[in-house]
Amino acid sequence: MSVAGWLPTHLFTNRGWGLLGSGAVSLGCAAVMGRRDLLTLAVLLFLLPLLSLAGVRMLKPSFQVYREFNPSTVETSAATTVRLAVARSGFDSGHVTMEEQLPPRFGSPPAFRFPARSASGGTSRYEYQLRSGKRGQFRIGPVTAEFSDPFGLSLRRHSIGDGDILTVTPAAVELPVTGLAGARGNDGVTATRVRANPSDDDIMTREYRHGDPLRRVHWAATARHGQLMVRQEESVTTPEATVILDHRFTAFAAGLGTGFSGHDEDSDLITGPGFEWMVTAAMSIAAHLAERNYSLRLLDAFGNPAFLHSRSAPDPEAEEFSGLGGLHAIAEGLAAIELTGPRHARPEHHDGAAGTVGADFSDAPFDDGLMDKLAMHRLRGPLLALLGNLTVAEARALAPAAGYGANAFALVMTDGVHPRDEAVEILSRAGWRAAAVTARTPLAQAWSAFEEGGIVAAAGAAMDVRRGAAVPR
């Protein structure tokens, strides 16, 4: 390594260090030879770099950076284009080397020269692309500028701006079409009729009202009732679905060992493999149902809005979403959602079943708070639960919720050792169509499992719960 490689590069350039070295040599020669002219030269060689250093510290140029992402939010493994516009205000310091600061997961930071060759109006524009394999929110920037004095003797580095946040949302997996939603029209809506009387004619007809077209007269019902009757109009409603997203730390830490902290250094999220699987499932199910015009309701295990603790959610208090805008809001909410609650793993029994919930929980999951929310929209559509590793007590608490959905489906994360544990059995007997999954289970395969074995049987069990049948204990 050369001598220049040992010298600090944040104070002087190689030229500046060269002048300082020459000044030291001249000073030594002046002392040995007693030459006043060499002493004057040494002072000059020392002063030039030092004055240049003071100048760049006192008269640093000012820059403004404008940054935008296209698209503004990006899915995992997809690319976003970062556009930078850099403008200088203040005195001209010549060419400046700039570097965009990036999180380590994005690789080497891009570097560029200011001003750019294509600069116009005093503003230079640059573009580069970013791609992330993980969801989260990442700070892009700030830009660091390295400039020198007009003589190229000293250096100064400083940061420009604070950077901007790039939101990376989970990418949806395409799910196969299933009979989850029941009968729907081509536009995704469901038809309902007002049922006032028990006969078929009364279900489909009503009394004639002034202005009703004669083509809708139901002659058989007219003869039976002795008055003019017309066919009943069908009321069209938007289908609804409720998704319960479990994000309790203890539910997803089970089976991962006592040393599991859940902290992801890249994205600064508290997460784990099982929870990441559930987040992808939530995004995929939301996209699948939104394509079929479903209005979605997302809740957590306590009945709160699912994104209440997500720092990326546009509106953390929101729990109902519809249309394309609603799907985008769900994607943004899922971008930085993380595990919450107590961070000590629950004890496990010797047979592998999870133990009871510790006393550190201030509110029990799946209690009245959740049930009240589900009761407000009883039987308006399917109920889907994306759950962590449940204890027997938690499964029993959740089991009656099957009665609040037209159909009830559950994906339960297990440790992979007991693929059909007791909690899944309890849910199944209570009317849930429950499937045990692991972090390695293909999502499309898990979704297809709802069609296998007969949703009809699960729906029948759910009807028993609605009629008041006891929950299996």
PDB file of N, CA and C in Angstrom, residues 308-367:
ATOM      1  N   LEU A 308     -53.797  -1.499  13.135  1.00  0.00           N
ATOM      2  CA  LEU A 308     -53.728  -0.491  14.191  1.00  0.00           C
ATOM      3  C   LEU A 308     -52.292  -0.192  14.596  1.00  0.00           C
ATOM      4  N   HIS A 309     -51.404  -1.196  14.539  1.00  0.00           N
ATOM      5  CA  HIS A 309     -50.014  -1.021  14.964  1.00  0.00           C
ATOM      6  C   HIS A 309     -49.040  -1.044  13.786  1.00  0.00           C
ATOM      7  N   SER A 310     -49.555  -0.914  12.565  1.00  0.00           N
ATOM      8  CA  SER A 310     -48.689  -0.906  11.387  1.00  0.00           C
ATOM      9  C   SER A 310     -48.294   0.525  11.059  1.00  0.00           C
ATOM     10  N   ARG A 311     -46.991   0.817  11.068  1.00  0.00           N
ATOM     11  CA  ARG A 311     -46.553   2.189  10.804  1.00  0.00           C
ATOM     12  C   ARG A 311     -46.646   2.567   9.330  1.00  0.00           C
ATOM     13  N   SER A 312     -46.927   1.600   8.466  1.00  0.00           N
ATOM     14  CA  SER A 312     -47.055   1.913   7.044  1.00  0.00           C
ATOM     15  C   SER A 312     -48.507   2.080   6.612  1.00  0.00           C
ATOM     16  N   ALA A 313     -49.466   1.855   7.501  1.00  0.00           N
ATOM     17  CA  ALA A 313     -50.880   1.929   7.134  1.00  0.00           C
ATOM     18  C   ALA A 313     -51.284   3.376   6.861  1.00  0.00           C
ATOM     19  N   PRO A 314     -51.967   3.656   5.753  1.00  0.00           N
ATOM     20  CA  PRO A 314     -52.437   5.023   5.490  1.00  0.00           C
ATOM     21  C   PRO A 314     -53.408   5.511   6.562  1.00  0.00           C
ATOM     22  N   ASP A 315     -54.272   4.612   7.047  1.00  0.00           N
ATOM     23  CA  ASP A 315     -55.221   4.934   8.114  1.00  0.00           C
ATOM     24  C   ASP A 315     -55.267   3.747   9.072  1.00  0.00           C
ATOM     25  N   PRO A 316     -54.478   3.776  10.148  1.00  0.00           N
ATOM     26  CA  PRO A 316     -54.421   2.613  11.050  1.00  0.00           C
ATOM     27  C   PRO A 316     -55.750   2.255  11.680  1.00  0.00           C
ATOM     28  N   GLU A 317     -56.683   3.201  11.789  1.00  0.00           N
ATOM     29  CA  GLU A 317     -57.968   2.933  12.424  1.00  0.00           C
ATOM     30  C   GLU A 317     -58.952   2.253  11.482  1.00  0.00           C
ATOM     31  N   ALA A 318     -58.650   2.233  10.194  1.00  0.00           N
ATOM     32  CA  ALA A 318     -59.593   1.671   9.218  1.00  0.00           C
ATOM     33  C   ALA A 318     -59.622   0.157   9.319  1.00  0.00           C
ATOM     34  N   GLU A 319     -60.796  -0.414   9.175  1.00  0.00           N
ATOM     35  CA  GLU A 319     -60.933  -1.868   9.156  1.00  0.00           C
ATOM     36  C   GLU A 319     -61.769  -2.365   7.981  1.00  0.00           C
ATOM     37  N   GLU A 320     -62.374  -1.455   7.224  1.00  0.00           N
ATOM     38  CA  GLU A 320     -63.168  -1.847   6.065  1.00  0.00           C
ATOM     39  C   GLU A 320     -62.528  -1.265   4.804  1.00  0.00           C
ATOM     40  N   PHE A 321     -62.434  -2.096   3.769  1.00  0.00           N
ATOM     41  CA  PHE A 321     -61.758  -1.723   2.536  1.00  0.00           C
ATOM     42  C   PHE A 321     -62.571  -2.222   1.352  1.00  0.00           C
ATOM     43  N   SER A 322     -62.624  -1.431   0.317  1.00  0.00           N
ATOM     44  CA  SER A 322     -63.353  -1.843  -0.882  1.00  0.00           C
ATOM     45  C   SER A 322     -62.704  -1.205  -2.102  1.00  0.00           C
ATOM     46  N   GLY A 323     -62.865  -1.865  -3.233  1.00  0.00           N
ATOM     47  CA  GLY A 323     -62.357  -1.338  -4.486  1.00  0.00           C
ATOM     48  C   GLY A 323     -60.846  -1.394  -4.591  1.00  0.00           C
ATOM     49  N   LEU A 324     -60.343  -0.819  -5.677  1.00  0.00           N
ATOM     50  CA  LEU A 324     -58.903  -0.821  -5.921  1.00  0.00           C
ATOM     51  C   LEU A 324     -58.165   0.012  -4.877  1.00  0.00           C
ATOM     52  N   GLY A 325     -58.764   1.139  -4.465  1.00  0.00           N
ATOM     53  CA  GLY A 325     -58.141   1.954  -3.430  1.00  0.00           C
ATOM     54  C   GLY A 325     -58.025   1.207  -2.118  1.00  0.00           C
ATOM     55  N   GLY A 326     -59.053   0.428  -1.783  1.00  0.00           N
ATOM     56  CA  GLY A 326     -59.002  -0.361  -0.560  1.00  0.00           C
ATOM     57  C   GLY A 326     -57.920  -1.423  -0.616  1.00  0.00           C
ATOM     58  N   LEU A 327     -57.735  -2.039  -1.784  1.00  0.00           N
ATOM     59  CA  LEU A 327     -56.696  -3.058  -1.927  1.00  0.00           C
ATOM     60  C   LEU A 327     -55.314  -2.431  -1.776  1.00  0.00           C
ATOM     61  N   HIS A 328     -55.114  -1.238  -2.329  1.00  0.00           N
ATOM     62  CA  HIS A 328     -53.835  -0.547  -2.160  1.00  0.00           C
ATOM     63  C   HIS A 328     -53.586  -0.210  -0.694  1.00  0.00           C
ATOM     64  N   ALA A 329     -54.645   0.188   0.017  1.00  0.00           N
ATOM     65  CA  ALA A 329     -54.492   0.500   1.441  1.00  0.00           C
ATOM     66  C   ALA A 329     -54.121  -0.753   2.232  1.00  0.00           C
ATOM     67  N   ILE A 330     -54.692  -1.899   1.864  1.00  0.00           N
ATOM     68  CA  ILE A 330     -54.339  -3.158   2.530  1.00  0.00           C
ATOM     69  C   ILE A 330     -52.880  -3.497   2.278  1.00  0.00           C
ATOM     70  N   ALA A 331     -52.444  -3.345   1.030  1.00  0.00           N
ATOM     71  CA  ALA A 331     -51.048  -3.649   0.696  1.00  0.00           C
ATOM     72  C   ALA A 331     -50.094  -2.757   1.491  1.00  0.00           C
ATOM     73  N   GLU A 332     -50.412  -1.470   1.594  1.00  0.00           N
ATOM     74  CA  GLU A 332     -49.536  -0.570   2.354  1.00  0.00           C
ATOM     75  C   GLU A 332     -49.560  -0.911   3.836  1.00  0.00           C
ATOM     76  N   GLY A 333     -50.734  -1.284   4.359  1.00  0.00           N
ATOM     77  CA  GLY A 333     -50.804  -1.663   5.764  1.00  0.00           C
ATOM     78  C   GLY A 333     -49.996  -2.910   6.062  1.00  0.00           C
ATOM     79  N   LEU A 334     -49.959  -3.841   5.122  1.00  0.00           N
ATOM     80  CA  LEU A 334     -49.203  -5.079   5.315  1.00  0.00           C
ATOM     81  C   LEU A 334     -47.698  -4.877   5.142  1.00  0.00           C
ATOM     82  N   ALA A 335     -47.298  -3.774   4.526  1.00  0.00           N
ATOM     83  CA  ALA A 335     -45.873  -3.560   4.246  1.00  0.00           C
ATOM     84  C   ALA A 335     -45.035  -3.570   5.517  1.00  0.00           C
ATOM     85  N   ALA A 336     -45.521  -2.930   6.575  1.00  0.00           N
ATOM     86  CA  ALA A 336     -44.708  -2.823   7.798  1.00  0.00           C
ATOM     87  C   ALA A 336     -45.439  -3.376   9.013  1.00  0.00           C
ATOM     88  N   ILE A 337     -46.426  -4.232   8.803  1.00  0.00           N
ATOM     89  CA  ILE A 337     -47.082  -4.864   9.947  1.00  0.00           C
ATOM     90  C   ILE A 337     -46.098  -5.834  10.591  1.00  0.00           C
ATOM     91  N   GLU A 338     -46.141  -5.948  11.903  1.00  0.00           N
ATOM     92  CA  GLU A 338     -45.188  -6.805  12.594  1.00  0.00           C
ATOM     93  C   GLU A 338     -45.847  -7.476  13.784  1.00  0.00           C
ATOM     94  N   LEU A 339     -45.119  -8.384  14.385  1.00  0.00           N
ATOM     95  CA  LEU A 339     -45.622  -9.093  15.556  1.00  0.00           C
ATOM     96  C   LEU A 339     -45.698  -8.137  16.744  1.00  0.00           C
ATOM     97  N   THR A 340     -46.761  -8.282  17.522  1.00  0.00           N
ATOM     98  CA  THR A 340     -46.992  -7.393  18.651  1.00  0.00           C
ATOM     99  C   THR A 340     -47.274  -8.207  19.907  1.00  0.00           C
ATOM    100  N   GLY A 341     -47.306  -7.520  21.038  1.00  0.00           N
ATOM    101  CA  GLY A 341     -47.645  -8.169  22.294  1.00  0.00           C
ATOM    102  C   GLY A 341     -46.426  -8.673  23.033  1.00  0.00           C
ATOM    103  N   PRO A 342     -46.644  -9.400  24.133  1.00  0.00           N
ATOM    104  CA  PRO A 342     -45.529  -9.942  24.937  1.00  0.00           C
ATOM    105  C   PRO A 342     -44.586 -10.766  24.084  1.00  0.00           C
ATOM    106  N   ARG A 343     -43.302 -10.696  24.382  1.00  0.00           N
ATOM    107  CA  ARG A 343     -42.300 -11.350  23.543  1.00  0.00           C
ATOM    108  C   ARG A 343     -41.642 -12.541  24.218  1.00  0.00           C
ATOM    109  N   HIS A 344     -42.325 -13.156  25.151  1.00  0.00           N
ATOM    110  CA  HIS A 344     -41.804 -14.400  25.717  1.00  0.00           C
ATOM    111  C   HIS A 344     -42.624 -15.544  25.148  1.00  0.00           C
ATOM    112  N   ALA A 345     -41.944 -16.591  24.707  1.00  0.00           N
ATOM    113  CA  ALA A 345     -42.623 -17.735  24.111  1.00  0.00           C
ATOM    114  C   ALA A 345     -43.432 -18.469  25.165  1.00  0.00           C
ATOM    115  N   ARG A 346     -44.579 -18.999  24.738  1.00  0.00           N
ATOM    116  CA  ARG A 346     -45.411 -19.752  25.659  1.00  0.00           C
ATOM    117  C   ARG A 346     -44.818 -21.120  25.920  1.00  0.00           C
ATOM    118  N   PRO A 347     -44.973 -21.654  27.121  1.00  0.00           N
ATOM    119  CA  PRO A 347     -44.483 -23.004  27.398  1.00  0.00           C
ATOM    120  C   PRO A 347     -45.273 -24.023  26.611  1.00  0.00           C
ATOM    121  N   GLU A 348     -44.649 -25.155  26.348  1.00  0.00           N
ATOM    122  CA  GLU A 348     -45.305 -26.218  25.607  1.00  0.00           C
ATOM    123  C   GLU A 348     -45.333 -27.495  26.429  1.00  0.00           C
ATOM    124  N   HIS A 349     -46.416 -28.259  26.246  1.00  0.00           N
ATOM    125  CA  HIS A 349     -46.547 -29.543  26.923  1.00  0.00           C
ATOM    126  C   HIS A 349     -45.623 -30.573  26.270  1.00  0.00           C
ATOM    127  N   HIS A 350     -45.445 -31.668  26.938  1.00  0.00           N
ATOM    128  CA  HIS A 350     -44.543 -32.698  26.423  1.00  0.00           C
ATOM    129  C   HIS A 350     -45.053 -33.340  25.151  1.00  0.00           C
ATOM    130  N   ASP A 351     -46.386 -33.233  24.897  1.00  0.00           N
ATOM    131  CA  ASP A 351     -46.923 -33.856  23.692  1.00  0.00           C
ATOM    132  C   ASP A 351     -46.871 -32.934  22.488  1.00  0.00           C
ATOM    133  N   GLY A 352     -46.326 -31.725  22.662  1.00  0.00           N
ATOM    134  CA  GLY A 352     -46.168 -30.816  21.530  1.00  0.00           C
ATOM    135  C   GLY A 352     -47.249 -29.777  21.433  1.00  0.00           C
ATOM    136  N   ALA A 353     -48.353 -29.920  22.167  1.00  0.00           N
ATOM    137  CA  ALA A 353     -49.399 -28.923  22.097  1.00  0.00           C
ATOM    138  C   ALA A 353     -48.983 -27.704  22.887  1.00  0.00           C
ATOM    139  N   ALA A 354     -49.327 -26.536  22.403  1.00  0.00           N
ATOM    140  CA  ALA A 354     -48.917 -25.310  23.073  1.00  0.00           C
ATOM    141  C   ALA A 354     -49.616 -25.199  24.409  1.00  0.00           C
ATOM    142  N   GLY A 355     -48.953 -24.568  25.358  1.00  0.00           N
ATOM    143  CA  GLY A 355     -49.508 -24.412  26.692  1.00  0.00           C
ATOM    144  C   GLY A 355     -50.479 -23.260  26.757  1.00  0.00           C
ATOM    145  N   THR A 356     -50.912 -22.932  27.935  1.00  0.00           N
ATOM    146  CA  THR A 356     -51.897 -21.892  28.121  1.00  0.00           C
ATOM    147  C   THR A 356     -51.234 -20.526  28.040  1.00  0.00           C
ATOM    148  N   VAL A 357     -52.049 -19.545  27.779  1.00  0.00           N
ATOM    149  CA  VAL A 357     -51.536 -18.195  27.655  1.00  0.00           C
ATOM    150  C   VAL A 357     -51.138 -17.672  29.020  1.00  0.00           C
ATOM    151  N   GLY A 358     -49.989 -16.999  29.090  1.00  0.00           N
ATOM    152  CA  GLY A 358     -49.503 -16.491  30.356  1.00  0.00           C
ATOM    153  C   GLY A 358     -50.314 -15.316  30.852  1.00  0.00           C
ATOM    154  N   ALA A 359     -50.094 -14.954  32.084  1.00  0.00           N
ATOM    155  CA  ALA A 359     -50.861 -13.890  32.698  1.00  0.00           C
ATOM    156  C   ALA A 359     -50.468 -12.511  32.202  1.00  0.00           C
ATOM    157  N   ASP A 360     -49.425 -12.416  31.345  1.00  0.00           N
ATOM    158  CA  ASP A 360     -48.975 -11.117  30.874  1.00  0.00           C
ATOM    159  C   ASP A 360     -49.930 -10.501  29.864  1.00  0.00           C
ATOM    160  N   PHE A 361     -50.853 -11.283  29.310  1.00  0.00           N
ATOM    161  CA  PHE A 361     -51.808 -10.746  28.368  1.00  0.00           C
ATOM    162  C   PHE A 361     -52.870  -9.949  29.123  1.00  0.00           C
ATOM    163  N   SER A 362     -53.010  -8.657  28.819  1.00  0.00           N
ATOM    164  CA  SER A 362     -54.030  -7.856  29.462  1.00  0.00           C
ATOM    165  C   SER A 362     -55.415  -8.182  28.914  1.00  0.00           C
ATOM    166  N   ASP A 363     -55.505  -8.577  27.649  1.00  0.00           N
ATOM    167  CA  ASP A 363     -56.770  -8.977  27.033  1.00  0.00           C
ATOM    168  C   ASP A 363     -56.570 -10.335  26.390  1.00  0.00           C
ATOM    169  N   ALA A 364     -57.561 -11.199  26.548  1.00  0.00           N
ATOM    170  CA  ALA A 364     -57.485 -12.524  25.947  1.00  0.00           C
ATOM    171  C   ALA A 364     -57.861 -12.436  24.478  1.00  0.00           C
ATOM    172  N   PRO A 365     -57.148 -13.143  23.604  1.00  0.00           N
ATOM    173  CA  PRO A 365     -57.520 -13.133  22.188  1.00  0.00           C
ATOM    174  C   PRO A 365     -58.832 -13.876  21.965  1.00  0.00           C
ATOM    175  N   PHE A 366     -59.520 -13.491  20.882  1.00  0.00           N
ATOM    176  CA  PHE A 366     -60.767 -14.140  20.465  1.00  0.00           C
ATOM    177  C   PHE A 366     -61.848 -14.024  21.550  1.00  0.00           C
ATOM    178  N   ASP A 367     -61.859 -12.917  22.270  1.00  0.00           N
ATOM    179  CA  ASP A 367     -62.849 -12.765  23.329  1.00  0.00           C
ATOM    180  C   ASP A 367     -64.029 -11.950  22.814  1.00  0.00           C
TER     181      ASP A 367
END
